[in-house]
Amino acid sequence: MNGINRSLTLTLALATLAGLTGCNSGSRSTKAATTTAPATSSTTTAPTTSTTTTAPVASQAPTTTTQINWDTPYQATPAVQNDSLFALHLLASGEVLTGSATGAVQRVDPTGAAAAVSEGSFGAVSGFADANGTLYLGTSQPFFMGGNLGQVYVRDAQGNWTLSLDHPLPGVAVVALGGDLYAFASEFGNGVDATVSLLTAGATTWQQDVATLTQCQLNKAVVFNNTVFVAGSDNNTVSGGLRLFHGSGQTFAEVPNMPSSTSGGNQLEFSTDIKVIKSELFLASTIIDTQTGNVIGGAVYQSADGFTWAAVKTWTNDSPLTIAEHAGLLVAGMVSGNIEVEDPNGNLVQDTGIPANTGVMSLLELSSDTLLAGIRGNTGAELYRRVTTTVTTGGGGNTPPATPALSYVTDVKPIMQSQCGACHGPTGLAPAVASMPLLFNDDAADHSTLVSRVNLQTPDASLLVEKAIGNMGHGGGASIASGSADHQTLIQWIQDGAQQ
Ligand code: HEC
């Protein structure tokens, strides 16, 4: 294979990673066994995980139950196939800015209660940076696939963005150190040097290309110990490894002896994210076979000082695209669509509650019990929300239920409206309406219509459940997928007593 083909293959692989092609990399199948179908509306939640720990006291011991629920507060409309959320930023208002691979910037209410507001479109958003209250974003062709982005935009208080820097190189990563903004410009695969540009606090003009970082591509930067660390890889489409630089002002130096998880030639290991987690520096990487274009592995590395690095975990056939701290734990979002969370022994293990998606691109801790994940969903860019609820019961006195019972109005009605209403609703299909009419403006009537079709003793044998998943020759076929979040919600609701 000649160099041109190789670089094309690599570009395709990176495009797949970035979610811009429909290619289905074999590595994604690793998620199948543990995923559940995506929630279909912002109001649908599915209890997905619960762990119970009982204190070692013989009687009247309090029991703590941790339950994880996922929902989808934001889905891009119109959906752009294979788009993904590259960057998330929490605003002082509590809203979240999302930046997508196709460039859309949206202001999203993370509870899903208010509709998202568009703030424009800027080419692929590589990241946001807050310089003492002034917000910037950088653009880059996704994973440096050529093209001519490489811009920095600045946001005013009304949410209007204006161009601040238009760099000739096709990608920039931005980071703020206090009020100073840094833009690291680079290009994928052509042996071109990366550069550092600086906009100091209060200045209106950039000091462009104040430092040169030799033959590397850079994609994420972070501030650690009052120093900027910027990560990437060799600027090479055949083979290469991680590159990391540190510095501030006009002075940057390379961190030598970076670790490697490649095993032989024709492999490129590049950094996908660098973050401060638990007061240490963490770096995530992906390894591509540059001849086949496949993701063949990845790693998360850890360093207490930014200079001495050790692997926390390595993967084959999957890799982390983003890392974050959540509730004091390391969390990784994977190419496979999984999320891995640190367990009590400090090992990254698969989170059992992640809904189906095709790549987790960004993570944001909203609070100690709420984590946001920007993903490439089946219908494009989506924001998932993971909420942890801890309930303590027992220990004497009244024992309330471990988790609140599901109700028709809160949990089941949204499913009926979105999945069943087209046929069983007021303007539905005659045979469906004849067999099970749903009014949607009379909860008591609809509740009793449904309750007459449930089996409280054997919830999953209920006519309602069987027909919903396409068993028993349902005229509507499988309106909800067996094993999906909606399916689980229906069963849980019946288990909880099918309350209105
Ligand atoms: C595409 C149209 C369509 C959709 C969507 C649909 N159904 Fe149906 N459903 C029908 C038709 C037609 C019938 C009547 C024939 C039959 O019994 O299969 C029916 C019958 C039923 C029955 C039997 C009612 C009875 O007691 O006779 C149940 C229960 C049911 N559907 C549940 C659901 C649920 C729950 C959903 C949503 C998860 C749903 N259906 C979505 C078309 C649909």
XYZ file of C-alpha atoms and ligand atoms in Angstrom:
543
model
C 0.000 0.000 0.000
C 1.446 3.351 -0.911
C 1.534 6.404 1.267
C -1.458 8.070 -0.320
C -3.683 5.063 0.208
C -2.491 4.709 3.706
C -3.327 8.236 4.530
C -6.748 7.814 2.945
C -7.413 4.711 5.003
C -6.350 6.476 8.137
C -8.571 9.395 7.317
C -11.489 7.007 6.955
C -10.675 5.417 10.269
C -10.557 8.763 11.951
C -13.757 9.773 10.242
C -15.394 6.672 11.634
C -14.098 7.537 15.049
C -15.364 11.054 14.718
C -18.736 9.801 13.617
C -18.805 11.357 10.184
C -19.181 8.182 8.182
C -21.648 5.371 8.454
C -18.866 2.793 8.599
C -19.462 0.258 11.278
C -16.187 -0.640 12.870
C -16.070 -4.175 14.169
C -14.979 -2.963 17.552
C -18.388 -1.556 18.320
C -19.931 -4.980 18.746
C -18.303 -5.145 22.164
C -21.136 -3.107 23.590
C -23.985 -5.330 22.468
C -24.227 -7.537 25.492
C -24.701 -4.845 28.070
C -26.483 -1.981 26.391
C -30.109 -1.075 26.480
C -32.007 0.764 23.794
C -31.902 4.542 23.912
C -34.652 6.390 25.662
C -36.988 7.698 23.015
C -38.124 10.941 24.563
C -36.848 13.392 27.084
C -39.410 12.235 29.579
C -38.633 8.541 29.405
C -36.424 7.183 32.117
C -35.440 3.638 32.749
C -34.163 2.234 35.999
C -31.103 0.440 34.751
C -28.888 -0.445 37.657
C -29.312 -0.925 41.333
C -26.869 -2.194 43.870
C -27.784 -2.894 47.446
C -25.417 -2.865 50.364
C -26.471 -3.833 53.842
C -24.543 -2.659 56.840
C -23.076 -5.532 58.894
C -25.488 -5.174 61.819
C -27.693 -8.104 62.699
C -31.076 -6.422 63.062
C -32.652 -3.156 61.952
C -29.653 -2.506 59.710
C -30.100 0.410 57.311
C -29.967 -0.613 53.657
C -28.549 1.695 51.021
C -29.748 1.254 47.469
C -28.042 3.058 44.612
C -30.043 3.365 41.444
C -28.823 4.752 38.135
C -31.258 6.220 35.616
C -30.475 7.436 32.122
C -32.502 9.847 30.047
C -32.000 12.029 26.998
C -32.459 15.755 27.662
C -31.311 16.732 24.172
C -31.426 15.175 20.720
C -30.437 17.300 17.725
C -33.310 18.162 15.393
C -33.248 17.814 12.524
C -31.082 14.766 13.119
C -27.801 14.760 11.207
C -26.845 11.139 10.631
C -23.681 10.184 12.529
C -23.200 13.613 14.050
C -21.834 13.591 17.581
C -21.342 15.934 20.532
C -17.619 16.715 20.723
C -17.638 19.306 23.496
C -19.731 20.257 26.536
C -19.452 23.361 28.693
C -21.400 24.267 31.842
C -22.600 27.886 31.893
C -23.121 29.894 35.089
C -26.875 29.764 34.320
C -26.819 25.982 34.776
C -27.396 25.466 31.061
C -24.930 23.439 29.021
C -23.368 24.443 25.729
C -22.979 21.566 23.307
C -20.643 21.619 20.314
C -21.102 19.031 17.594
C -18.911 17.472 14.909
C -20.941 19.276 12.259
C -20.454 22.551 14.125
C -23.827 23.287 15.725
C -23.589 25.035 19.088
C -26.737 24.644 21.224
C -27.634 25.959 24.652
C -29.322 23.039 26.379
C -31.348 22.740 29.570
C -29.815 19.586 31.087
C -33.128 18.659 32.715
C -34.719 18.555 29.264
C -37.544 20.830 30.484
C -36.809 23.755 28.130
C -36.127 23.474 24.415
C -32.527 23.880 23.216
C -31.522 27.267 21.785
C -29.190 27.407 18.777
C -26.177 29.701 19.102
C -24.989 29.119 15.546
C -22.802 26.778 13.555
C -19.013 27.017 13.343
C -17.518 23.912 11.820
C -16.524 21.059 14.104
C -16.188 22.330 17.682
C -12.955 21.059 19.249
C -13.600 22.575 22.669
C -14.689 25.501 24.835
C -12.416 27.600 27.066
C -13.440 30.079 29.769
C -10.849 32.874 30.225
C -11.928 34.548 33.476
C -15.559 34.749 32.393
C -15.069 35.255 28.655
C -15.987 32.140 26.734
C -14.228 30.978 23.561
C -14.565 27.979 21.280
C -12.052 26.395 18.919
C -12.847 24.634 15.663
C -11.070 21.829 13.933
C -11.824 19.344 11.223
C -12.806 16.279 13.243
C -9.565 14.564 14.155
C -7.802 16.766 11.628
C -9.302 15.322 8.460
C -8.108 18.185 6.298
C -10.348 21.104 5.391
C -9.873 24.675 6.487
C -11.169 25.354 9.974
C -8.728 26.363 12.693
C -10.724 29.236 14.101
C -11.431 30.720 17.509
C -14.766 32.418 18.283
C -15.636 34.558 21.309
C -19.077 34.674 22.971
C -20.825 37.785 24.300
C -23.299 37.876 27.190
C -26.252 37.424 24.803
C -24.806 34.217 23.378
C -23.603 35.749 20.089
C -20.308 34.408 18.758
C -17.811 36.392 16.674
C -14.596 35.319 14.972
C -11.504 36.075 17.063
C -8.716 34.144 15.276
C -8.632 32.584 11.813
C -5.514 30.439 11.736
C -4.220 29.020 8.435
C -3.758 25.540 9.941
C -6.973 23.449 9.849
C -7.467 22.787 13.544
C -7.067 24.552 16.865
C -7.412 23.347 20.442
C -8.146 26.110 22.975
C -7.419 26.409 26.691
C -7.440 29.319 29.169
C -4.833 29.928 31.857
C -6.460 32.553 34.043
C -7.498 35.334 31.660
C -5.027 34.278 28.955
C -6.277 32.214 26.029
C -4.049 29.755 24.150
C -4.821 28.336 20.698
C -2.744 25.346 19.555
C -2.958 25.093 15.776
C -1.960 21.946 13.903
C -2.640 19.776 10.900
C -3.067 16.039 10.638
C -0.444 13.898 8.999
C 1.626 16.204 6.820
C 4.721 16.608 8.949
C 3.731 20.213 9.636
C 4.791 21.874 12.879
C 2.114 22.878 15.368
C 2.122 26.427 16.729
C 1.079 28.279 19.862
C -0.938 31.513 19.597
C -1.732 33.654 22.622
C -4.427 36.213 23.453
C -3.472 37.746 26.789
C -6.079 39.015 29.251
C -7.505 42.351 28.109
C -5.694 42.288 24.723
C -7.661 42.609 21.490
C -5.027 41.209 19.136
C -3.503 37.785 19.120
C 0.213 37.072 19.373
C 0.132 34.512 16.591
C 2.560 31.566 16.385
C 4.694 32.583 19.363
C 6.082 29.069 19.706
C 6.565 26.061 17.424
C 6.009 22.445 18.481
C 7.729 20.184 15.972
C 5.824 17.812 13.709
C 2.845 16.985 15.848
C -0.919 17.196 15.784
C -2.562 18.525 18.922
C -6.173 18.182 19.964
C -6.747 18.763 23.690
C -5.171 21.036 26.291
C -5.639 21.487 30.028
C -4.207 23.590 32.865
C -2.404 21.648 35.602
C -0.180 23.141 38.346
C -0.595 26.589 36.751
C 0.945 25.253 33.522
C -0.668 24.453 30.178
C -0.375 20.832 29.030
C -1.303 20.155 25.399
C -1.574 16.610 24.025
C -1.607 14.960 20.616
C 0.554 12.624 18.582
C 3.279 12.479 16.000
C 2.272 14.177 12.776
C 2.423 10.996 10.777
C -0.135 8.782 9.058
C 1.871 5.534 9.152
C 3.116 5.121 12.703
C 3.772 7.228 15.720
C 3.091 7.868 19.348
C 1.832 10.285 21.924
C 3.225 13.809 22.201
C 2.779 16.092 25.203
C 4.012 19.662 25.716
C 3.942 21.936 28.749
C 4.531 25.616 29.245
C 3.005 29.074 29.335
C 3.532 32.441 27.674
C 5.901 31.930 24.758
C 7.835 29.056 26.335
C 6.787 25.471 25.715
C 8.811 22.272 26.085
C 8.120 18.642 25.315
C 7.524 16.005 27.976
C 10.021 13.251 27.096
C 9.515 9.485 27.338
C 5.755 9.410 26.932
C 4.317 5.906 27.371
C 3.203 3.811 24.412
C 0.688 0.994 24.048
C 1.382 0.210 20.396
C 2.764 -3.191 19.426
C 4.700 -2.885 16.210
C 4.730 -0.872 12.998
C 1.842 0.722 11.131
C 0.204 1.809 14.357
C -0.547 5.350 15.422
C -1.349 6.125 19.044
C -2.842 9.576 19.492
C -4.300 11.322 22.480
C -8.061 11.842 22.559
C -8.367 13.722 25.855
C -6.344 15.147 28.723
C -7.975 16.136 32.025
C -7.198 16.884 35.644
C -8.950 14.171 37.648
C -8.584 13.743 41.418
C -5.812 16.391 41.330
C -3.704 14.324 38.929
C -3.271 14.469 35.181
C -4.983 11.775 33.068
C -4.540 11.212 29.348
C -6.688 9.013 27.078
C -5.425 7.510 23.818
C -6.629 5.628 20.772
C -4.509 3.291 18.644
C -5.262 2.936 14.942
C -3.884 0.295 12.607
C -2.910 2.624 9.791
C -3.119 -0.125 7.155
C -6.639 -1.360 7.931
C -7.863 1.894 9.459
C -9.337 0.036 12.434
C -9.282 1.133 16.039
C -7.202 -1.649 17.574
C -6.812 -0.367 21.094
C -6.415 2.466 23.498
C -5.278 3.425 26.964
C -5.753 5.739 29.908
C -2.551 6.968 31.532
C -2.069 8.775 34.839
C 0.599 11.133 36.141
C 0.952 12.850 39.514
C 3.255 15.558 38.108
C 2.649 15.615 34.334
C 6.060 14.123 33.586
C 6.073 10.514 34.832
C 3.260 8.454 33.326
C 1.818 4.993 33.982
C -1.060 3.122 32.324
C -4.278 2.854 34.336
C -5.902 0.550 31.776
C -5.323 -0.559 28.198
C -7.926 -1.935 25.779
C -7.853 -3.980 22.611
C -10.597 -3.334 20.027
C -11.987 -0.391 22.000
C -10.600 2.917 23.162
C -11.466 5.912 25.316
C -12.479 9.075 23.440
C -13.021 11.180 26.546
C -12.361 11.035 30.287
C -13.783 12.953 33.255
C -14.083 12.965 37.028
C -17.509 12.160 38.417
C -18.320 11.892 42.130
C -14.580 11.606 42.781
C -14.207 8.713 40.331
C -12.474 8.367 36.966
C -14.967 7.878 34.104
C -14.133 7.025 30.476
C -16.383 7.332 27.392
C -15.545 4.719 24.776
C -15.604 4.304 20.985
C -17.850 1.263 21.569
C -20.467 3.499 23.161
C -19.802 2.189 26.650
C -19.003 4.257 29.685
C -16.492 2.818 32.118
C -16.472 3.950 35.750
C -13.820 3.394 38.425
C -14.875 0.702 40.915
C -13.981 0.612 44.648
C -10.701 -1.141 43.769
C -9.700 1.655 41.418
C -10.314 -0.378 38.235
C -12.280 0.989 35.298
C -15.281 -1.292 34.732
C -18.194 -1.058 32.362
C -21.132 0.979 33.604
C -24.137 -1.305 33.393
C -26.562 1.498 32.720
C -25.339 3.051 29.476
C -28.056 3.258 26.829
C -27.300 2.223 23.263
C -25.244 4.699 21.292
C -22.332 4.523 18.909
C -19.563 6.413 20.653
C -19.208 8.592 23.749
C -17.358 11.753 22.708
C -17.615 14.077 25.733
C -18.420 13.899 29.444
C -19.383 16.625 31.922
C -19.978 16.343 35.651
C -23.069 18.410 36.432
C -23.159 17.451 40.109
C -21.967 14.540 42.203
C -25.073 12.586 41.188
C -25.476 13.769 37.594
C -23.126 13.078 34.686
C -23.752 14.257 31.133
C -22.478 12.317 28.123
C -22.279 13.821 24.642
C -22.615 10.977 22.210
C -22.987 9.919 18.628
C -26.475 8.441 18.744
C -28.327 6.336 16.244
C -29.945 9.507 14.935
C -27.023 11.890 15.413
C -25.846 14.155 18.216
C -27.495 13.434 21.551
C -26.962 14.350 25.166
C -27.504 11.625 27.734
C -27.929 12.251 31.445
C -26.949 9.701 34.113
C -28.570 10.324 37.492
C -27.595 8.380 40.601
C -30.129 8.157 43.413
C -29.216 6.772 46.797
C -32.004 5.670 49.124
C -31.377 4.517 52.687
C -34.077 2.382 54.275
C -34.468 0.431 57.507
C -32.617 1.082 60.723
C -35.849 1.104 62.703
C -39.158 2.871 62.363
C -41.126 2.933 59.153
C -39.559 1.340 56.122
C -40.412 3.265 52.990
C -39.941 1.514 49.640
C -36.346 1.554 48.419
C -37.303 3.507 45.288
C -40.472 5.378 44.480
C -42.984 3.225 42.597
C -43.397 4.017 38.925
C -46.720 5.570 37.970
C -48.814 5.576 34.831
C -48.855 9.361 34.491
C -45.131 9.933 35.038
C -43.519 6.854 33.556
C -45.885 4.928 31.293
C -48.003 7.618 29.642
C -44.985 9.123 27.808
C -44.230 5.682 26.348
C -47.860 5.178 25.315
C -47.910 8.578 23.633
C -44.644 8.180 21.763
C -44.730 4.448 20.912
C -48.378 3.444 20.827
C -50.344 6.647 20.270
C -49.991 6.684 16.481
C -52.251 3.625 16.295
C -54.065 3.451 19.656
C -54.470 7.215 20.185
C -57.456 9.419 19.322
C -56.501 9.681 15.640
C -55.095 6.150 15.384
C -55.860 3.074 13.282
C -59.427 1.802 13.463
C -58.585 -1.803 14.467
C -56.070 -0.645 17.077
C -58.458 1.928 18.552
C -61.220 -0.647 18.560
C -59.133 -3.095 20.537
C -57.436 -0.691 22.980
C -58.430 2.988 22.754
C -56.152 5.541 24.450
C -57.521 9.076 24.949
C -54.462 10.832 26.488
C -56.718 13.569 27.931
C -58.260 11.345 30.609
C -55.568 9.649 32.710
C -58.064 7.716 34.852
C -59.767 6.230 31.779
C -56.495 5.313 30.065
C -55.109 3.897 33.295
C -58.047 1.554 33.665
C -57.818 0.577 29.974
C -54.211 -0.465 30.537
C -54.673 -2.046 33.949
C -57.233 -4.454 32.502
C -54.419 -5.784 30.296
C -51.753 -6.339 32.946
C -50.882 -9.383 35.000
C -49.718 -8.250 38.447
C -48.486 -11.731 39.386
C -46.410 -12.269 36.235
C -45.726 -8.776 34.859
C -43.839 -9.829 31.767
C -46.690 -12.165 30.756
C -49.102 -9.189 30.644
C -51.017 -8.755 27.393
C -49.879 -5.126 27.372
C -46.220 -6.107 27.592
C -46.434 -9.042 25.190
C -48.210 -7.014 22.502
C -45.846 -4.076 22.983
C -42.780 -6.182 22.169
C -44.496 -7.905 19.243
C -45.364 -11.235 20.849
C -48.827 -12.790 20.479
C -49.209 -11.535 16.907
C -49.565 -7.842 17.669
C -51.109 -5.800 14.838
C -48.504 -3.129 15.570
C -45.558 -5.543 15.592
C -42.710 -4.809 18.044
C -43.567 -1.214 18.925
C -40.882 -1.294 21.584
C -37.800 -3.490 21.510
C -37.568 -6.440 23.867
C -35.070 -5.559 26.604
C -35.253 -1.848 25.854
C -35.561 0.844 28.489
C -39.264 1.251 27.648
C -39.830 -2.492 27.984
C -38.163 -2.469 31.407
C -40.230 0.529 32.466
C -43.498 -1.235 31.581
C -42.493 -4.325 33.562
C -41.268 -2.280 36.521
C -44.517 -0.272 36.548
C -46.559 -3.485 36.753
C -44.223 -4.886 39.429
C -44.768 -1.700 41.402
C -48.535 -2.297 41.294
C -49.491 -0.533 38.022
C -50.440 2.653 39.847
C -52.041 5.634 38.172
C -48.580 0.419 13.977
C -49.812 0.406 14.759
C -49.711 0.001 16.194
C -48.855 0.445 17.140
C -47.739 1.476 16.999
C -49.216 -0.214 18.352
N -50.250 -1.066 18.148
Fe -51.126 -2.234 19.513
N -52.401 -2.914 18.145
C -52.436 -2.546 16.826
C -53.498 -3.250 16.145
C -53.834 -3.124 14.670
C -54.121 -4.047 17.129
C -55.307 -4.980 16.960
C -54.859 -6.339 16.481
C -54.103 -7.087 17.561
O -54.679 -7.447 18.597
O -52.931 -7.334 17.361
C -53.416 -3.811 18.361
C -53.714 -4.446 19.535
C -53.061 -4.225 20.741
C -53.401 -4.866 21.978
C -54.501 -5.855 22.210
C -55.668 -5.092 22.808
C -56.813 -5.999 23.193
O -57.025 -6.165 24.384
O -57.470 -6.496 22.265
C -52.550 -4.407 22.918
C -52.495 -4.787 24.393
C -51.683 -3.481 22.263
N -52.028 -3.398 20.933
C -50.669 -2.790 22.887
C -49.869 -1.873 22.249
C -48.848 -1.144 22.932
C -48.542 -1.240 24.424
C -48.259 -0.372 21.997
C -47.105 0.560 22.183
C -45.958 0.051 22.878
C -48.905 -0.625 20.728
N -49.864 -1.540 20.925
C -48.562 -0.013 19.555
C -51.598 -1.632 16.207
C -50.588 -0.955 16.841
